[in-house]
Amino acid sequence: MSTMLEVRNCSKAFGGVVANHDISIEVREGEIVGLIGPNGSGKTTLFNSIVGYHPIDGGSIRFLDKEISSLRVPNIARLGLLRTFQQTRIYGKMTCMQNMAASLPYRGEGFAGMFRRFDSGVADRAEELLEFVGLYSKRNLRGGDLSFGQQKLLEFAMALMNEPKLLLLDEPTAGINPTLINGLIDRLKRANEQLGITLLVIEHNMRVIMNLAERIYCLAHGELLAEGLPEAIQNDQRVIDAYLGAH
Amino acid sequence: MSQTARIQKPRFNAQTWIILAGIAIIGSVAPFVEPTLVGQMTVFWIMVLLSYTWDTMGGQMGYNSFGNVVFFGIGMYVTAAIQVGLYTDLGTYTAAKGGIKLTLTLGQYFTGLAIGLVAAGLAGFLAALLIGSGILGLRGHYFAIGSLALGIFVAELASGWELIGAGSGLVPPLYPGVESARSLWLYFGCFALAGITFLVLQWVYSRRFGLALNAIRDDEDKAEAMGLHTTRYKTIAWAISGIFLGVCGGLAGNFFQFIDPRDTAFSGATYGVWMVLMVVLGGKGTFWGPLIGALLFHVFKELFWSYLLGLQYIALGLLVVVIVVFFPEGIVGWFRERFPHWFGERVDPPPEATAADPVREPAE
Ligand SMILES: Nc1ncnc2c1ncn2[C@@H]1O[C@H](COP(=O)(O)OP(=O)(O)OP(=O)(O)O)[C@@H](O)[C@H]1O
Ligand SMILES: [Mg+2]
């Protein structure tokens, strides 16, 4: 398996707060990798650095053998590296179907492409993916009228519509009804296996991440604390201490 | 067709075409039924043009622009300058401050006008492209203020430029034919341009372009995160409205027969604000809102100016306050919220709030 994303010695501080210090992680093609850590440990900051949301203070970020740390957000997204937001972002005044259609890939879109009509497959694909996440019956509702959990699912479907190569998910199960979480884990795995999308997932729910991820990185206080297989991470004393707040 | 209909509401159904045909018929016979009001009706179509072109940025894309009047004014100047410049030396003409009367044949007049209007559209397009790539990096209120400053800046620039008459303004060539014919073709020019603008904009909105503008309106950060070329879309959207604003300005300059840099061409306090108010009144980002807003605004404005002279601006201000308080989504927006099916919209109502089952499991 070839390396898809390679973060080397990446640091990011906000004023005096060092949110990420010297972080190195790697995601290989086809993997599902977990990213855990207590609140405020710097997980979202690392996502923001990877997708170009803010400039990094030092280090390097390579995606598909290309340095991306100085590229801007939309350019990185068009390379096939997409993220979802912890607070969930969808287009509130547009229907779910419109949210989906607006999420078609913009890779290589020229001038004529901007004025293209939605070709015959677009609506089919949008309905298929909404069905996949369980929102088919809501497809003509405005995005803003969905519950928080439903918006999370819509955002996931929109990401799939965009056909990314690597998808960064920031707490995909937050706000989802606990009885439906198993279904969501299953869908994340199917997106990985059937659609060939590599996943890097931030997750607070230990049961979810242990079920989902093949490898896990754990952050604490902005530093990389541990890396390993789920069982190893689960039993790592440093990780347990970090979560229990003993430091 | 059906694929698009599943994504977007079918804007051009039979009912829409019937209404449009009705408007076309009324608009075509009105100047013959009420010849004394031809001037009023010409201004009305100019207002419709201003409100639909403003809605592209302000309504569809959520960027409140106070600078659109710049392209309107550029169109006025470019058209008049070409109309004059084709047949005499522009500098000498403006230096005489209206002292020189250009006597043209009908053929010369319309040649100059046609070339002038095409150039005005082009100038509006290029100016929007250029200015847009400069200031469309600004968002929200910053863009609104930036665009406002732009209008003032360009007005000052024009008032200091001798070649186009500076502060004394520019007079387009006199029409060589009879006055009644002049007002008729100007009326039909503005009417036709409003129709073309409406159709072109609606066509644009029915494409990927339309959803991209709406996405920028709803959440620009999200749109960027999804790979949307936001700056490109924003700039081209402005440039498209710039084309129609430019041509509209060219016609308007000939209609007013005098171009003052501050009071007609780059008049932020009148046309620049009116175009915003009309759209807010009718409903931002709606199909008919800009038309209804322009109609109401024009009618009320004329009534206030005729019957409340002296208090007209206070009355106009009160009208706007009432609308903003009671119809924050505009008149069409208000109806659309309550009766979406009237609009052929496939938006289901929000679900009843139930604690259980936030997500329905799909049938596997
Ligand atoms: N834009 C910002 N400006 C200033 N400080 C910030 C900013 N973003 C993050 N921080 C700080 O950086 C640290 C890491 O925040 P981050 O959001 O990355 O944590 P997290 O691991 O995602 O936490 P959570 O699990 O609560 O989402 C926190 O102390 C936070 O206050
Ligand atoms: Mg976070």
mmCIF file of N, CA and C and ligand atoms in Angstrom, chain A residues 38-45 47-48 83 86-87 170-171 202 204, ligand 2:
data_model
loop_
_atom_site.group_PDB
_atom_site.id
_atom_site.type_symbol
_atom_site.label_atom_id
_atom_site.label_comp_id
_atom_site.label_asym_id
_atom_site.label_seq_id
_atom_site.Cartn_x
_atom_site.Cartn_y
_atom_site.Cartn_z
ATOM 1 N N PRO A 38 -8.064 13.641 23.975
ATOM 2 C CA PRO A 38 -9.035 14.380 24.800
ATOM 3 C C PRO A 38 -9.441 15.702 24.140
ATOM 4 N N ASN A 39 -10.473 16.331 24.654
ATOM 5 C CA ASN A 39 -10.911 17.637 24.141
ATOM 6 C C ASN A 39 -9.756 18.619 24.171
ATOM 7 N N GLY A 40 -9.597 19.353 23.083
ATOM 8 C CA GLY A 40 -8.568 20.380 23.045
ATOM 9 C C GLY A 40 -7.174 19.852 22.789
ATOM 10 N N SER A 41 -7.054 18.577 22.403
ATOM 11 C CA SER A 41 -5.718 18.010 22.217
ATOM 12 C C SER A 41 -5.126 18.359 20.858
ATOM 13 N N GLY A 42 -5.927 18.980 19.980
ATOM 14 C CA GLY A 42 -5.363 19.450 18.717
ATOM 15 C C GLY A 42 -5.772 18.657 17.483
ATOM 16 N N LYS A 43 -6.800 17.835 17.602
ATOM 17 C CA LYS A 43 -7.214 16.991 16.475
ATOM 18 C C LYS A 43 -7.767 17.825 15.322
ATOM 19 N N THR A 44 -8.727 18.708 15.652
ATOM 20 C CA THR A 44 -9.323 19.531 14.590
ATOM 21 C C THR A 44 -8.290 20.466 13.989
ATOM 22 N N THR A 45 -7.380 20.956 14.833
ATOM 23 C CA THR A 45 -6.316 21.824 14.322
ATOM 24 C C THR A 45 -5.482 21.091 13.278
ATOM 25 N N PHE A 47 -6.476 18.637 11.344
ATOM 26 C CA PHE A 47 -7.311 18.572 10.125
ATOM 27 C C PHE A 47 -7.241 19.894 9.364
ATOM 28 N N ASN A 48 -7.399 20.988 10.103
ATOM 29 C CA ASN A 48 -7.374 22.307 9.465
ATOM 30 C C ASN A 48 -6.043 22.558 8.767
ATOM 31 N N ARG A 83 -12.696 17.239 3.672
ATOM 32 C CA ARG A 83 -12.959 17.102 5.092
ATOM 33 C C ARG A 83 -14.418 17.410 5.392
ATOM 34 N N GLN A 86 -16.550 19.445 12.249
ATOM 35 C CA GLN A 86 -17.034 19.007 13.558
ATOM 36 C C GLN A 86 -18.403 19.614 13.855
ATOM 37 N N GLN A 87 -18.588 20.909 13.505
ATOM 38 C CA GLN A 87 -19.875 21.572 13.766
ATOM 39 C C GLN A 87 -20.884 21.300 12.665
ATOM 40 N N ASP A 170 -14.565 14.572 10.882
ATOM 41 C CA ASP A 170 -14.402 15.096 12.236
ATOM 42 C C ASP A 170 -15.619 14.709 13.073
ATOM 43 N N GLU A 171 -15.452 13.673 13.872
ATOM 44 C CA GLU A 171 -16.512 13.156 14.749
ATOM 45 C C GLU A 171 -17.807 12.831 14.002
ATOM 46 N N ILE A 202 -11.627 11.371 13.119
ATOM 47 C CA ILE A 202 -11.551 11.818 14.510
ATOM 48 C C ILE A 202 -12.770 11.270 15.217
ATOM 49 N N HIS A 204 -14.564 10.444 19.292
ATOM 50 C CA HIS A 204 -14.491 10.375 20.750
ATOM 51 C C HIS A 204 -15.063 9.070 21.279
HETATM 52 MG MG MG C 2 -12.243 19.048 17.369
#
